Structures are given as structure tokens and as C-alpha cells.
Amino acid sequence: MTAQEFAHFASGDEGALQQFFKAHYGYVTGWLIYREKCPQDRVGEFYTDAVLRVRDKAMQGELEAGNLRAYLLLTAINGWKMELRRETSLLKRHERYLEQLPGDLDDSNFDALIRNEEETGLETRQQQSVLAIQRALKLLSDACRQLLTDTIINGIKVGGLVEKYGLKDARGVTAKKQDCKGQLQRLALQVMQQNQWSL
Amino acid sequence: MNNNIDNTLRDYAAGSLAGNALQEFEQRLRDEPELQAELDLYLALKSMDNQRLKKQLSDSITVEQLSPTVPPRTGFRLLLQWLAVAVSLALALTAWWRWQQPTKKADTPAQIAQTYIKEPYPSPVSAMGEADTLSDALKSAFLAYRKGNFASAAQQLTTIAARSESDDETLFYAGEASLQTGQLEEAIRHFERVGAGYWREAADWRCALALLKSGQTDKARPLLEKLRNGTRRTHAETLLKAME
């Protein structure tokens, strides 16, 4: 990966992510299958998790353009070994819970979506929180949802978002972010109250 | 969120925090509802974003027909594999070679006897002053024997032994010289004439060998049985065992 390609990858460019994913798929999944005895039908899952984790690290400025493939391989092996130890990260448990939820999440019967803690790996409070925030995110404007994703998930500095959101300056972005966060929290609170879930 | 907390929160969500760092962070989550709210928001946004990205990426596996590749062999693994092949080959070759070898048959009594005959009996020893009493003919015959000229020794000693006054030593060496030149019947005849005394056991031993070499095992057996009680017990038993 050239320095320029890495810069794109680390900036959150999804095209660069696709290239990175394709470039190392054969090597890393082959290693997991033939050296680490990972079942073939699950290898894609651990590889994808590792790619997204490496991307996060790169976006946080914790990685350099050096030997990314080795770091990726190590991350994928660690993920598989965690699975062997029956350890699942909190994020992965959230992802799995989210996968089980209906695509058109509305207000109706949220309690029916709360499952056994042993089944989901998430406490009831955590499941309620996921449902409330997911519902709130659906009610939030696209611009707010994107701004929160850019700042909280992609870790883009507010200064870099001035132009994208047509705001006056960095302070404007910060104010907008706080506003969006406040909206989201209020919406999530409403969902909690509607379902009589304790805060 | 400040950057440091942000990274710790991400590591916690990804399951990368361990030890004291993990304990401290979990304590902070219990103590600080705002931090817990930040984590909940992060997890909700991140899991949603990951779900979207994973969908895109998994589509590319199908579209691009991506497949796992067999990892390259490392030098050490390659060396081990070559070593295993070499050892297997060596074992197979050894097994084949052994299989090809004709089964070694046990030596016959005649063959064993020949190995003993090949080593001539030690030359006669002259005691001090004895040389003066020996005849010139006997001196010459013994000299030929000492030099390994057994044909000449046999010829001379046979002539001397033909005389009635020949002593046992002369008769014995006449027999031994004949044995060394392959005149087996001549050798047996000389050995059988050796009288009781010092040379008798040696004569029985060499006579038994001559008899075995000439195929007369029946005649050799009683001599060997007799020798089982003497100093040549081991040799005699080896031959008797081979005769069974």
C-alpha cells in the first residue's frame, strides 16, 4: 500500500476500504483456514471484523503505512482465538443483536424484542439502550445522523467537517454536533419512557 | 469525548482492553453515567455502521470471486518436509536392499573347519640346545614350515615321518604341513599316528578339521566329542552344533 493509498484508507474512504479488503482477502483467510484451522464458512466473518478494526486504528492515527498486512493477519488471528475462548467483544454482541432486529424498527411492541441475556450476550438494560438509540437514530435527520457518525465513529475532527456541512467554522460544527447529540438523547429518552423502561 | 477516552472506549468495545485498564474502565462506567451514555451511543452508531460496511464488503467477495489462498511454506517447514522425504526414501531403499539380499545360510561344518585350517598351527619351537640334537633334514623341514613354505615342509616331513622312529612332533607337523597344502588324506594319516601325550590333543583337533574338510563328518564327531572336555571346548562345540 502506497502512502497515498494509506492516506485514503485512513481518512475513511470506502473505496480504499474495498481495495484493502480485496487485496488481503486471499492471504489472510488462507492463513486462518490452513494454519489456524478456522472453519471455512466462518473465515469471512473474522476477516471482515479484522479489516474494520484495522481501519478504525488507522483512522485513529494509531497505525502507519508499514506492514499493514501483518497487523491485519494478527488482528484476524486474535479474533478467531477470542472465538475459540468463547469471548465475544461488546461491539460484536451489539452487531449480532442488531442483525436479529427487524429492518423497519418502529415503536410497536419493543418488549417482544428483548431476549434472554444468555442468548444475546447483552444485559436487558443494554438491549433496551440499543433499541432506544436505534429508534432515535431513525427519527433523527440524515444530516445529524451523518454528523454523529463522522465525529463519533469516523473520528473526523470538527475542523475537517466545516465545508462538508456548510457551517461557518469549527465552533459551528461543535455546536451542531452537540445539538444533534442532544436531539438523539431526547428521542432515545422518549422511547425509553414510552416503553416504561427505567433509565 | 476527549481523544484518550475515545480510544479507551473503542478498545473496550472491541474487547482489546485487559488487566487493570479493563477493571478501571469498568469502574468508571459504573461511576459515570455520562461515560456509559457515550459508550451506548458509540456502540449503537458503530454497530449500525459496521453492519452497513460488512454488507458492502461481503458483496465484494461474491462479485470479485475472492477465495482463500494456501499460505506459502516457510523455510523451516520446507526443510522438515524434505527431511521427512529423505528419511522415508532411505528407509524404503534399505528395506528394498535387505529384501534383495539372499538369505544367509548357516555355515556348514566344512566351511567352519576351513576357517580354523586357514590359520596354520604355530611353528615348532626350538628349545635351547635342541637344535644341536635335531637332524639336518628335520631342521630344514621345520625351517620351511616356519617360512610358510608348506609344500616343501610337507614333502620333507612326510619323508622323515615314514621312518619308524619318528617322534610325535614330527608326525604332527607332517600332518599340519599336509593339511596346509590340501593333502587331506595324508594329513589324517599323519595325525592318526600321533601317540598319547602332549601332541595328541592338538593332533585330534587338526585331524577332526581335516576329516570335516574331506566330508568325513562321522569320523570327525567322536574326535570333537572328545575335545569337548579339553581346552578346545568352544571350537569343538561350534562344529558339533553346525553338524546337527
XYZ file of C-alpha atoms in Angstrom:
443
model
C 0.000 0.000 0.000
C 1.463 3.338 -1.041
C 1.491 6.307 1.314
C -1.262 7.912 -0.752
C -3.423 4.788 -0.680
C -2.928 4.551 3.048
C -3.902 8.211 3.468
C -7.168 7.494 1.663
C -7.723 4.339 3.726
C -7.036 6.172 6.994
C -9.343 9.042 6.055
C -12.314 6.667 5.980
C -12.559 6.471 2.195
C -14.829 3.493 1.494
C -13.323 2.894 -1.948
C -9.901 2.466 -0.312
C -11.515 0.157 2.235
C -12.865 -2.031 -0.573
C -9.392 -2.147 -2.195
C -7.751 -3.055 1.098
C -10.348 -5.739 1.755
C -9.864 -7.333 -1.662
C -6.055 -7.053 -1.612
C -5.572 -9.171 1.502
C -8.599 -11.454 1.429
C -6.825 -14.495 -0.077
C -3.744 -14.310 2.114
C -5.442 -13.731 5.479
C -8.387 -16.092 5.004
C -6.000 -18.757 3.638
C -3.825 -18.401 6.716
C -6.832 -18.641 9.041
C -8.063 -21.787 7.313
C -4.804 -23.647 6.684
C -2.699 -22.549 9.648
C -5.249 -21.677 12.327
C -7.874 -24.310 11.454
C -10.661 -21.756 11.231
C -13.766 -23.264 9.589
C -14.133 -22.106 6.003
C -17.712 -20.940 6.486
C -16.705 -18.539 9.273
C -13.461 -17.190 7.903
C -15.121 -14.266 6.100
C -16.632 -13.064 9.382
C -13.277 -12.906 11.198
C -11.560 -11.360 8.215
C -14.182 -8.630 7.860
C -14.051 -7.879 11.594
C -10.260 -7.571 11.372
C -10.391 -5.273 8.350
C -12.825 -2.939 10.101
C -10.729 -2.980 13.276
C -7.560 -2.118 11.318
C -9.463 0.647 9.557
C -10.553 2.062 12.942
C -6.970 2.007 14.178
C -5.738 3.686 11.009
C -8.460 6.342 11.254
C -7.479 6.993 14.883
C -3.886 7.583 13.748
C -2.618 4.552 15.649
C -1.203 2.834 12.547
C 1.323 3.736 9.891
C 1.571 2.696 6.269
C 4.133 -0.002 7.149
C 3.327 -3.661 7.256
C -0.438 -3.420 7.447
C -0.907 -6.956 6.150
C 0.925 -8.444 9.134
C -1.128 -6.325 11.543
C -4.310 -7.353 9.759
C -3.355 -11.025 9.964
C -2.572 -10.740 13.666
C -5.893 -8.997 14.305
C -7.793 -11.698 12.416
C -5.975 -14.483 14.308
C -6.740 -12.746 17.624
C -10.419 -12.540 16.663
C -10.510 -16.248 15.874
C -8.695 -17.116 19.103
C -11.157 -14.993 21.084
C -13.918 -17.033 19.489
C -12.159 -20.261 20.490
C -12.058 -18.966 24.077
C -15.780 -18.174 23.702
C -15.059 -14.480 24.185
C -17.055 -12.027 22.106
C -16.435 -8.319 22.133
C -19.207 -5.997 23.274
C -19.306 -4.466 19.810
C -19.752 -7.840 18.162
C -22.531 -8.761 20.571
C -24.258 -5.493 19.634
C -23.816 -6.258 15.939
C -25.288 -9.740 16.362
C -28.232 -8.346 18.315
C -28.792 -5.703 15.652
C -28.793 -8.387 12.932
C -31.707 -10.085 14.666
C -33.811 -6.946 14.792
C -36.420 -6.251 12.103
C -35.262 -3.822 9.418
C -38.266 -1.489 9.877
C -37.905 -0.818 13.569
C -40.975 1.067 14.809
C -42.487 1.755 18.197
C -44.633 -1.350 18.300
C -44.003 -3.942 20.910
C -40.362 -3.258 21.765
C -40.602 -5.574 24.756
C -41.015 -8.534 22.388
C -37.548 -7.733 21.009
C -35.888 -8.069 24.394
C -34.349 -11.514 24.536
C -32.717 -13.717 27.068
C -29.378 -12.359 28.273
C -27.669 -15.734 27.735
C -28.948 -15.821 24.185
C -27.790 -12.347 23.182
C -24.824 -11.804 25.482
C -26.316 -8.413 26.367
C -27.997 -7.387 29.597
C -31.628 -6.271 29.400
C -30.536 -2.653 30.040
C -28.072 -2.874 27.136
C -30.720 -4.316 24.798
C -33.158 -1.556 25.787
C -30.471 1.018 25.133
C -29.735 -0.400 21.688
C -33.417 -0.393 20.765
C -33.955 3.137 22.052
C -30.929 4.579 20.263
C -31.676 2.696 17.039
C -35.216 4.050 17.063
C -33.945 7.535 17.888
C -31.413 7.376 15.019
C -34.227 6.531 12.617
C -36.153 9.583 13.813
C -33.099 11.825 13.581
C -32.401 13.842 10.433
C -29.947 12.386 7.894
C -27.577 15.327 8.392
C -27.492 14.832 12.159
C -27.020 11.090 11.859
C -24.148 11.601 9.406
C -22.539 14.274 11.564
C -22.610 11.994 14.609
C -21.207 9.128 12.573
C -18.406 11.294 11.198
C -17.423 12.641 14.598
C -18.022 9.705 16.896
C -17.405 6.739 14.604
C -15.060 8.061 11.942
C -13.291 10.315 14.401
C -13.119 13.188 11.924
C -12.039 16.394 13.613
C -14.654 19.131 13.618
C -12.324 21.378 11.593
C -12.475 18.913 8.737
C -16.267 18.991 8.646
C -16.877 22.724 8.240
C -17.121 22.591 4.463
C -18.998 19.265 4.324
C -21.845 20.543 6.478
C -21.824 24.105 5.148
C -21.118 25.573 8.577
C -19.300 28.815 9.384
C -16.383 27.384 11.352
C -15.243 24.611 13.694
C -17.234 26.077 16.554
C -20.307 25.834 14.378
C -19.607 22.143 13.817
C -19.139 21.575 17.543
C -22.403 23.368 18.296
C -24.200 21.361 15.617
C -22.761 18.131 16.980
C -23.949 18.969 20.491
C -27.353 19.847 19.122
C -27.607 16.541 17.235
C -26.454 14.596 20.252
C -29.000 16.370 22.414
C -31.756 15.549 19.905
C -30.715 11.931 19.823
C -30.657 11.653 23.598
C -34.090 13.227 23.926
C -35.512 10.890 21.289
C -33.931 7.863 22.955
C -35.331 9.022 26.288
C -38.790 9.232 24.792
C -38.553 5.661 23.546
C -37.440 4.533 26.993
C -40.328 6.336 28.661
C -42.859 5.071 26.140
C -41.836 1.544 26.948
C -41.661 2.261 30.667
C -38.036 1.245 30.812
C -36.082 2.579 33.739
C -33.237 4.937 32.859
C -15.152 12.830 24.276
C -11.502 13.617 24.580
C -9.211 11.568 22.361
C -7.763 9.403 25.128
C -11.141 8.343 26.467
C -12.316 7.877 22.910
C -9.551 5.326 22.222
C -10.111 3.507 25.522
C -13.812 3.343 24.790
C -13.148 1.903 21.322
C -10.707 -0.654 22.717
C -13.224 -1.640 25.385
C -15.952 -2.120 22.794
C -13.582 -4.175 20.617
C -12.570 -6.368 23.564
C -8.953 -5.189 23.452
C -8.770 -3.856 26.993
C -7.328 -6.211 29.583
C -5.992 -6.309 33.137
C -6.006 -3.129 35.197
C -7.056 -0.942 32.287
C -10.205 -3.037 31.857
C -11.036 -3.009 35.569
C -10.507 0.752 35.818
C -12.652 1.466 32.786
C -15.495 -0.760 34.003
C -15.390 1.039 37.368
C -15.629 4.385 35.571
C -18.635 3.132 33.592
C -20.371 2.317 36.873
C -19.446 5.678 38.404
C -20.016 7.961 35.391
C -23.439 7.708 33.692
C -22.234 10.163 31.012
C -19.451 7.798 30.042
C -21.915 4.908 29.923
C -24.169 7.042 27.677
C -21.169 7.793 25.409
C -20.433 4.080 25.196
C -24.065 3.243 24.398
C -24.129 5.877 21.668
C -20.814 4.697 20.263
C -21.943 1.037 20.233
C -25.249 1.886 18.583
C -23.647 4.018 15.877
C -20.678 1.729 15.364
C -22.678 -1.492 15.157
C -25.021 0.135 12.672
C -22.131 1.457 10.584
C -20.319 -1.881 10.716
C -23.449 -3.675 9.615
C -23.649 -1.428 6.569
C -19.943 -1.787 5.738
C -19.986 -5.555 6.216
C -22.837 -5.852 3.782
C -20.822 -3.909 1.172
C -17.660 -5.919 1.800
C -19.334 -9.314 1.766
C -20.927 -8.401 -1.560
C -17.463 -7.797 -2.995
C -16.444 -11.391 -2.095
C -19.165 -12.690 -4.404
C -18.684 -10.088 -7.114
C -14.897 -10.383 -7.225
C -14.989 -14.153 -6.593
C -12.419 -13.834 -3.826
C -11.077 -17.067 -2.403
C -8.539 -18.103 0.238
C -5.018 -18.911 -0.910
C -2.822 -21.593 0.600
C -0.122 -19.847 2.691
C 3.440 -20.184 1.353
C 5.596 -22.756 3.080
C 8.240 -21.298 5.333
C 11.893 -22.363 5.019
C 11.777 -24.419 8.204
C 8.580 -26.217 7.224
C 10.094 -26.910 3.799
C 13.262 -28.268 5.408
C 11.235 -30.567 7.669
C 9.257 -31.837 4.731
C 12.430 -32.514 2.702
C 13.950 -34.269 5.697
C 10.876 -36.456 6.087
C 11.013 -37.353 2.381
C 14.747 -38.149 2.606
C 14.290 -40.368 5.668
C 11.350 -42.190 4.070
C 13.398 -42.740 0.913
C 16.378 -44.038 2.896
C 14.141 -46.447 4.828
C 12.497 -47.671 1.646
C 15.881 -48.202 -0.043
C 17.253 -50.056 2.993
C 14.173 -52.284 3.114
C 14.464 -52.966 -0.628
C 18.187 -53.741 -0.381
C 17.643 -56.129 2.513
C 14.824 -57.792 0.665
C 17.069 -58.231 -2.368
C 19.862 -59.877 -0.345
C 19.858 -63.675 -0.463
C 19.093 -65.189 2.898
C 22.381 -66.008 4.513
C 22.606 -69.731 5.198
C 24.348 -71.008 8.284
C 27.955 -72.074 7.697
C 28.481 -75.799 7.094
C 30.921 -77.745 9.335
C 33.371 -77.924 6.415
C 33.241 -74.141 5.998
C 33.812 -73.584 9.702
C 36.656 -76.098 9.658
C 38.241 -74.211 6.766
C 38.300 -71.000 8.797
C 40.285 -72.836 11.521
C 42.562 -74.582 8.977
C 43.397 -71.230 7.343
C 45.364 -70.326 10.417
C 48.364 -72.679 10.421
C 49.377 -74.267 13.681
C 52.257 -72.263 15.262
C 55.730 -73.247 14.079
C 57.785 -75.703 16.144
C 59.701 -74.055 18.955
C 63.380 -74.926 19.393
C 64.414 -75.391 22.992
C 67.884 -74.156 23.944
C 70.481 -76.647 22.697
C 67.848 -78.723 20.956
C 68.989 -77.569 17.519
C 72.192 -79.498 18.030
C 70.284 -82.757 18.529
C 67.925 -82.368 15.517
C 68.876 -83.918 12.242
C 69.690 -81.618 9.363
C 66.665 -82.923 7.467
C 64.310 -82.095 10.323
C 65.958 -78.682 10.779
C 65.419 -77.940 7.086
C 61.800 -79.189 7.196
C 60.953 -77.063 10.255
C 62.666 -74.048 8.660
C 60.477 -74.466 5.579
C 57.407 -74.645 7.846
C 58.464 -71.510 9.725
C 58.851 -69.677 6.427
C 55.360 -70.753 5.389
C 56.678 -72.965 2.638
C 54.231 -75.720 3.498
C 54.619 -77.709 0.278
C 58.335 -78.157 0.866
C 57.778 -78.785 4.589
C 55.111 -81.403 3.821
C 57.358 -83.190 1.374
C 60.354 -83.246 3.726
C 58.325 -84.112 6.860
C 56.438 -86.914 5.080
C 59.768 -88.469 4.148
C 61.050 -88.183 7.716
C 57.742 -89.411 9.204
C 57.870 -92.515 7.085
C 60.666 -93.724 9.305
C 59.506 -95.846 12.187
C 61.452 -93.859 14.808
C 59.699 -90.522 14.038
C 58.523 -88.651 17.137
C 55.038 -87.240 17.684
C 56.105 -83.624 16.985
C 57.441 -84.616 13.562
C 54.288 -86.596 12.817
C 52.111 -83.690 13.907
C 53.916 -81.137 11.730
C 53.928 -83.589 8.824
C 50.151 -83.715 9.208
C 49.821 -79.933 9.594
C 52.031 -79.199 6.583
C 49.958 -81.667 4.533
C 46.767 -80.055 5.790
C 48.032 -76.621 4.728
C 48.754 -77.910 1.228
C 45.337 -79.538 0.936
C 46.563 -83.128 1.147
C 43.801 -84.129 3.486
C 44.143 -87.930 3.493
C 47.898 -87.617 4.016
C 47.302 -85.198 6.866
C 44.749 -87.503 8.521
C 47.142 -90.437 8.252
C 49.945 -88.459 9.982
C 47.676 -87.123 12.731
C 46.313 -90.595 13.480
C 49.858 -91.885 14.087
C 50.490 -89.308 16.870
C 50.725 -91.163 20.160
C 49.245 -90.311 23.529
C 50.859 -87.331 25.211
C 51.371 -83.592 24.624
C 50.689 -83.667 20.849
C 47.644 -85.960 20.981
C 45.002 -83.316 21.660
C 46.400 -80.952 19.018
C 46.543 -83.867 16.550
C 42.893 -84.810 17.336
C 41.841 -81.209 16.745
C 43.648 -80.817 13.418
C 42.599 -84.341 12.381
C 38.945 -83.537 13.070
C 39.283 -80.443 10.875
C 40.843 -82.481 8.074
C 38.077 -85.077 8.358
C 35.344 -82.380 8.208
C 37.044 -80.716 5.255
C 37.112 -84.037 3.405
C 33.459 -84.672 4.249
C 34.050 -87.427 6.782
C 31.817 -85.965 9.488
C 31.036 -89.326 11.060
C 34.704 -89.863 11.796
C 35.174 -86.292 12.984
C 32.295 -86.444 15.504
C 33.930 -88.755 18.105
C 37.119 -86.667 17.983
C 35.125 -83.477 18.572
C 33.135 -85.111 21.376
C 36.479 -85.973 22.981
C 37.728 -82.402 22.505
C 34.670 -81.007 24.330
C 36.394 -81.955 27.548
C 39.632 -80.168 26.756
C 40.927 -76.666 26.074
C 39.298 -76.510 22.583
C 35.803 -76.965 24.016
C 34.278 -73.832 22.432
C 35.595 -74.619 18.951
C 34.541 -78.259 19.234
C 31.012 -77.323 20.311
C 30.680 -74.812 17.488
C 31.463 -77.536 15.000
C 29.236 -80.120 16.683
C 26.345 -77.640 16.643
C 26.919 -76.991 12.966
C 26.827 -80.729 12.342
C 23.344 -81.114 13.892
